[in-house]
mmCIF file of C-alpha atoms in Angstrom:
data_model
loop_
_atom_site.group_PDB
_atom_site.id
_atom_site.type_symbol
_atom_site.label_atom_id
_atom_site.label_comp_id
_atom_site.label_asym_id
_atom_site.label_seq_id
_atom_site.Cartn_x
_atom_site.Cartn_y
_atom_site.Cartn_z
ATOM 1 C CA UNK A 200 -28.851 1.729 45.052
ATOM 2 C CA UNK A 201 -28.108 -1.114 42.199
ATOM 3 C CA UNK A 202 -29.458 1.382 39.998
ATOM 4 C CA UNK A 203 -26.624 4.464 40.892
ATOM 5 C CA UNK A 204 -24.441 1.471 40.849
ATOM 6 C CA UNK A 205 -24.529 0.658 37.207
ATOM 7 C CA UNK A 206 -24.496 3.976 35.980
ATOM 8 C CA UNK A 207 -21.813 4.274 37.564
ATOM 9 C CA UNK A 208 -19.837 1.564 35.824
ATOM 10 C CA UNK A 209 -21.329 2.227 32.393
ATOM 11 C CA UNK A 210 -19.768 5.956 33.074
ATOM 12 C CA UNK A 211 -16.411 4.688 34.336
ATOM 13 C CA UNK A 212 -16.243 2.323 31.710
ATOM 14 C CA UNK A 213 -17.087 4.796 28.623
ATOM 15 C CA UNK A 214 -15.123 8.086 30.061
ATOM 16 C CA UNK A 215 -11.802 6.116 32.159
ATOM 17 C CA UNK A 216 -11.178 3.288 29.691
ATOM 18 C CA UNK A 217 -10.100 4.775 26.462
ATOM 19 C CA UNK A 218 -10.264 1.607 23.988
ATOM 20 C CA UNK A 219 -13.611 1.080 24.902
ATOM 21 C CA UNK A 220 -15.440 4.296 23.114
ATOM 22 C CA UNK A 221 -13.105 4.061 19.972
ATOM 23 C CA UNK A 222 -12.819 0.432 19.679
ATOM 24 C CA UNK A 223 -13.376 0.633 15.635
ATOM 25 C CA UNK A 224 -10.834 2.475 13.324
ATOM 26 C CA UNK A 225 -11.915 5.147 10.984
ATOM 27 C CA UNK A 226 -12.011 5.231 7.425
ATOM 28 C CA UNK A 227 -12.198 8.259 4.846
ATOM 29 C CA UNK A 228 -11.565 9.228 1.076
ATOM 30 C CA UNK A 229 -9.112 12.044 0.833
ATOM 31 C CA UNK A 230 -8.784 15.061 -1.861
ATOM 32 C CA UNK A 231 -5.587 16.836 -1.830
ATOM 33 C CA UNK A 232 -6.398 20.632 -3.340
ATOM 34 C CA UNK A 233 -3.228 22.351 -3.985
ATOM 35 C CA UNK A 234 -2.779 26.511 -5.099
ATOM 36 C CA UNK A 235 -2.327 25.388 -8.841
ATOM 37 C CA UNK A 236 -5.529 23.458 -8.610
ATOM 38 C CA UNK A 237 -3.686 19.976 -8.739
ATOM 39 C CA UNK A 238 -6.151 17.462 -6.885
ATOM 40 C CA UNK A 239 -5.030 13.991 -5.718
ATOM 41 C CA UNK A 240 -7.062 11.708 -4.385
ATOM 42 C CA UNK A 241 -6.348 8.704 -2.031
ATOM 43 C CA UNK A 242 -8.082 6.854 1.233
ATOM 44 C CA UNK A 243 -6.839 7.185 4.967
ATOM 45 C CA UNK A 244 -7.227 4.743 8.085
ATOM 46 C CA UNK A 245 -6.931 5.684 11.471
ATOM 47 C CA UNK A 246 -6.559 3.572 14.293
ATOM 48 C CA UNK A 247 -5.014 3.814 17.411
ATOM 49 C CA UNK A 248 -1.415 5.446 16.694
ATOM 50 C CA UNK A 249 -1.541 3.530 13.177
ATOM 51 C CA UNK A 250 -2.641 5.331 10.408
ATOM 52 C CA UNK A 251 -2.407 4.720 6.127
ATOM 53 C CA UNK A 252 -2.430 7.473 3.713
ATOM 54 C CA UNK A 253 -2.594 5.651 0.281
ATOM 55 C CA UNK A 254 -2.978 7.841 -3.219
ATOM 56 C CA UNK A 255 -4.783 6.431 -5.312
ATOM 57 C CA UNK A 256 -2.201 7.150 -8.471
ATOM 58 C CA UNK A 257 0.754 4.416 -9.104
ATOM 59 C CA UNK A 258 3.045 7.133 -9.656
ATOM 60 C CA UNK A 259 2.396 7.766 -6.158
ATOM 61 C CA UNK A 260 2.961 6.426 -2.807
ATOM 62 C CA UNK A 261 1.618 5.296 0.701
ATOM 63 C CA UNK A 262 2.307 6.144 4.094
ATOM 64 C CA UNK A 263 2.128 3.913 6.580
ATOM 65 C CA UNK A 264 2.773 4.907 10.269
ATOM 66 C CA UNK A 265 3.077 1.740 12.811
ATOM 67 C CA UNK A 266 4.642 0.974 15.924
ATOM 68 C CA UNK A 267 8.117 0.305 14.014
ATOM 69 C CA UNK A 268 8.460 4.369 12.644
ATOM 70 C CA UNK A 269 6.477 6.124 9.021
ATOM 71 C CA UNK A 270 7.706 4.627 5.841
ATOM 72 C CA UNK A 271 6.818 5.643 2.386
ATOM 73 C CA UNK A 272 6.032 2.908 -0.267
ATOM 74 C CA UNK A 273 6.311 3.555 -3.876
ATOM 75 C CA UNK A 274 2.571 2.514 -5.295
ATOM 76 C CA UNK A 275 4.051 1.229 -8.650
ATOM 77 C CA UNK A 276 6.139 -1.259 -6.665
ATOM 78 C CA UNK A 277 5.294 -2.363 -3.471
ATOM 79 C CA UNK A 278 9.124 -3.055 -2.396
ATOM 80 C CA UNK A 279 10.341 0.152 -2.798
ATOM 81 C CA UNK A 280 10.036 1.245 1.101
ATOM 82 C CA UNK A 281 11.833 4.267 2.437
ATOM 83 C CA UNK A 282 11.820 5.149 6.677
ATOM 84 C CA UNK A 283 10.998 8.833 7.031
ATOM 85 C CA UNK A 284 10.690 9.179 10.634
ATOM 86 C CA UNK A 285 12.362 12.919 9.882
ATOM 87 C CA UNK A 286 9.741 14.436 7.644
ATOM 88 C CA UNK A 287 7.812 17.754 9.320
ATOM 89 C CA UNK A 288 4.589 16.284 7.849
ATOM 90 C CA UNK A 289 4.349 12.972 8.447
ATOM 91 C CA UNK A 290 5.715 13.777 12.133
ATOM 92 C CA UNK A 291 3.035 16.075 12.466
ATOM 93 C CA UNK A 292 0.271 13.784 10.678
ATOM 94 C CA UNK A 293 1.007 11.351 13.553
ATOM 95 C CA UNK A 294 0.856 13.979 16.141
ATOM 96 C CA UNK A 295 -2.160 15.432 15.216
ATOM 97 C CA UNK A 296 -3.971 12.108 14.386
ATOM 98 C CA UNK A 297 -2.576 10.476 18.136
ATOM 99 C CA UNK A 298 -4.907 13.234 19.613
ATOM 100 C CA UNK A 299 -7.355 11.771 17.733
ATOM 101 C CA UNK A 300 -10.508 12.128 19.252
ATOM 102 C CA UNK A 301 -9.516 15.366 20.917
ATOM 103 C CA UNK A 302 -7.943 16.884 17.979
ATOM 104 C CA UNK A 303 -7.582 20.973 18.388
ATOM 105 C CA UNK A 304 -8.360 23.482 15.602
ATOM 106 C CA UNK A 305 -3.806 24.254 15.249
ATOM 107 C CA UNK A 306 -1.260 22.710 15.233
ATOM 108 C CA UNK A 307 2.169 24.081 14.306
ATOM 109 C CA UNK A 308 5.637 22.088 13.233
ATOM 110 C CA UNK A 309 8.930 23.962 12.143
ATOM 111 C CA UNK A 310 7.071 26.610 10.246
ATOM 112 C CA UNK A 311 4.143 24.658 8.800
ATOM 113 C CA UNK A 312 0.698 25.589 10.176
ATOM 114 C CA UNK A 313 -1.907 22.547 10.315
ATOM 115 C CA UNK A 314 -5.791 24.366 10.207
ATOM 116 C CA UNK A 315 -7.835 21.618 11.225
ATOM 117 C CA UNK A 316 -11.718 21.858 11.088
ATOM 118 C CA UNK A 317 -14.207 19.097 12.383
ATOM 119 C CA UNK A 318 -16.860 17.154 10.672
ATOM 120 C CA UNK A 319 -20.341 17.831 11.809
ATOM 121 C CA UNK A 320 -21.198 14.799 9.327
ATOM 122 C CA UNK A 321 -18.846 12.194 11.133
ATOM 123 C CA UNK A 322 -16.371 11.797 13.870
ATOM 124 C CA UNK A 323 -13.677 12.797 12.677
ATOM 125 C CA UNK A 324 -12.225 16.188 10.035
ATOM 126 C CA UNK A 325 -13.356 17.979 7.454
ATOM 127 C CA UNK A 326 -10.806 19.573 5.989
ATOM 128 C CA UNK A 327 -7.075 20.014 7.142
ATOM 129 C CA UNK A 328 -5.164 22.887 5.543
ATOM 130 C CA UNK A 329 -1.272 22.691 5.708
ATOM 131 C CA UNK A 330 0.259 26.477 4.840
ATOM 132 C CA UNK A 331 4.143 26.927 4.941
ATOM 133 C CA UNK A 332 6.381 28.867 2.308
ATOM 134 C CA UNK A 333 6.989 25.884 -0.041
ATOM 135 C CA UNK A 334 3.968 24.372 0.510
ATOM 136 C CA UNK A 335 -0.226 25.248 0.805
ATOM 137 C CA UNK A 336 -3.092 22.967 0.019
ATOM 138 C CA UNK A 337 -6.377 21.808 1.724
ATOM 139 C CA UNK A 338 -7.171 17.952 2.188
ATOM 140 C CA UNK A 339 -10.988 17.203 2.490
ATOM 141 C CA UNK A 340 -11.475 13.548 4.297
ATOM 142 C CA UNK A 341 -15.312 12.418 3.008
ATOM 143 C CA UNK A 342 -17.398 9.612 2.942
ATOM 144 C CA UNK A 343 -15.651 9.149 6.807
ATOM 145 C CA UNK A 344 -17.082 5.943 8.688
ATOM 146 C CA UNK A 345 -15.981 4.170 11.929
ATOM 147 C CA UNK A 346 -14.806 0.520 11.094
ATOM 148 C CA UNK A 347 -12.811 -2.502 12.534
ATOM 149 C CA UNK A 348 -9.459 -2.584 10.324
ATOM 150 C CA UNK A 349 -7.698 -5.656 9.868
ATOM 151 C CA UNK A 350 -3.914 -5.230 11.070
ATOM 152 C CA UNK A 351 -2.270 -5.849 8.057
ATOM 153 C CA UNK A 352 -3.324 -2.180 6.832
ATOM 154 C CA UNK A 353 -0.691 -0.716 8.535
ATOM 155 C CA UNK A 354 2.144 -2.675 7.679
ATOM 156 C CA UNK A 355 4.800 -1.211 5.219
ATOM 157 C CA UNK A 356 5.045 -4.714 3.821
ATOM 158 C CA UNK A 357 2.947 -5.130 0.950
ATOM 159 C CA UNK A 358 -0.772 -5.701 1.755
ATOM 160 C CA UNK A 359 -1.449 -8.560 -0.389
ATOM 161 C CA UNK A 360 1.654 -10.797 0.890
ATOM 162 C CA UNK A 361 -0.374 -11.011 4.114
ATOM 163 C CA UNK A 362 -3.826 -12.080 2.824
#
């Protein structure tokens, strides 16, 4: 009896309580492959509704999407933050990564498709293509790992202001 019991809790408690499975954040290189063979590269954390999409070129930017709305930051300065709660992608970034971990194979926003296919490596994708008529490119997410993520990631203030 004990014994039904405790399974019993340790099934309620992994399938009914949703923080407790995906406790940790997840953490992945990106590679942006566009039609003209442009690649940019970048990293991407993921946790809860919070999510960073930082290039890795300073003539780029970052993403951040928190609790407050998505804001772009310029990478070659840090104070140049722009809200852009009305872009088709970003809105459908956080869509698709808020079904995160039951993420389905389409997704589709104001005439942009979003392919998604799943990592048999990791928990999390392999590749997500976005096809529309101004825009078409694959982004591969590698070297994917579940981790605990300090906060301050996802904060359109400058990272380093907080350490």
């Amino acid at each position: 009896m004990t014994k039904v019991i405790s399974i019993k809790l340790i099934i309620f408690f992994l399938f009914f309580i949703p923080g407790v499975i995906n406790s940790k954040g997840i953490s992945c290189n990106f590679e942006e492959v566009y039609t003209n063979n442009e690649i940019q590269n970048g990293f991407f954390l993921l946790e809860g509704k919070n999510f960073r999409y930082e290039y890795n070129d300073d003539n780029l930017y970052t993403i951040v999407n928190n609790d407050r709305g998505t804001f772009i930051i310029q990478n070659y300065d840090k104070n140049l933050i722009n809200s852009i709660n009305d872009n088709v992608i970003t809105a459908a970034m956080s869509v698709i990564y808020n079904d995160y971990p039951n993420i389905k194979e389409f997704y589709e926003f104001k005439k942009m498709k979003f392919i998604l296919e799943k990592s048999q490596e990791h928990n999390f994708l392999k590749r997500m293509s976005v096809i529309s008529n101004k825009l078409n490119l694959s982004i591969f997410f590698n070297n994917c790992e579940n981790i605990e993520i300090d906060k301050k990631f996802f904060k359109e203030r400058l990272v380093i202001d907080n350490l």
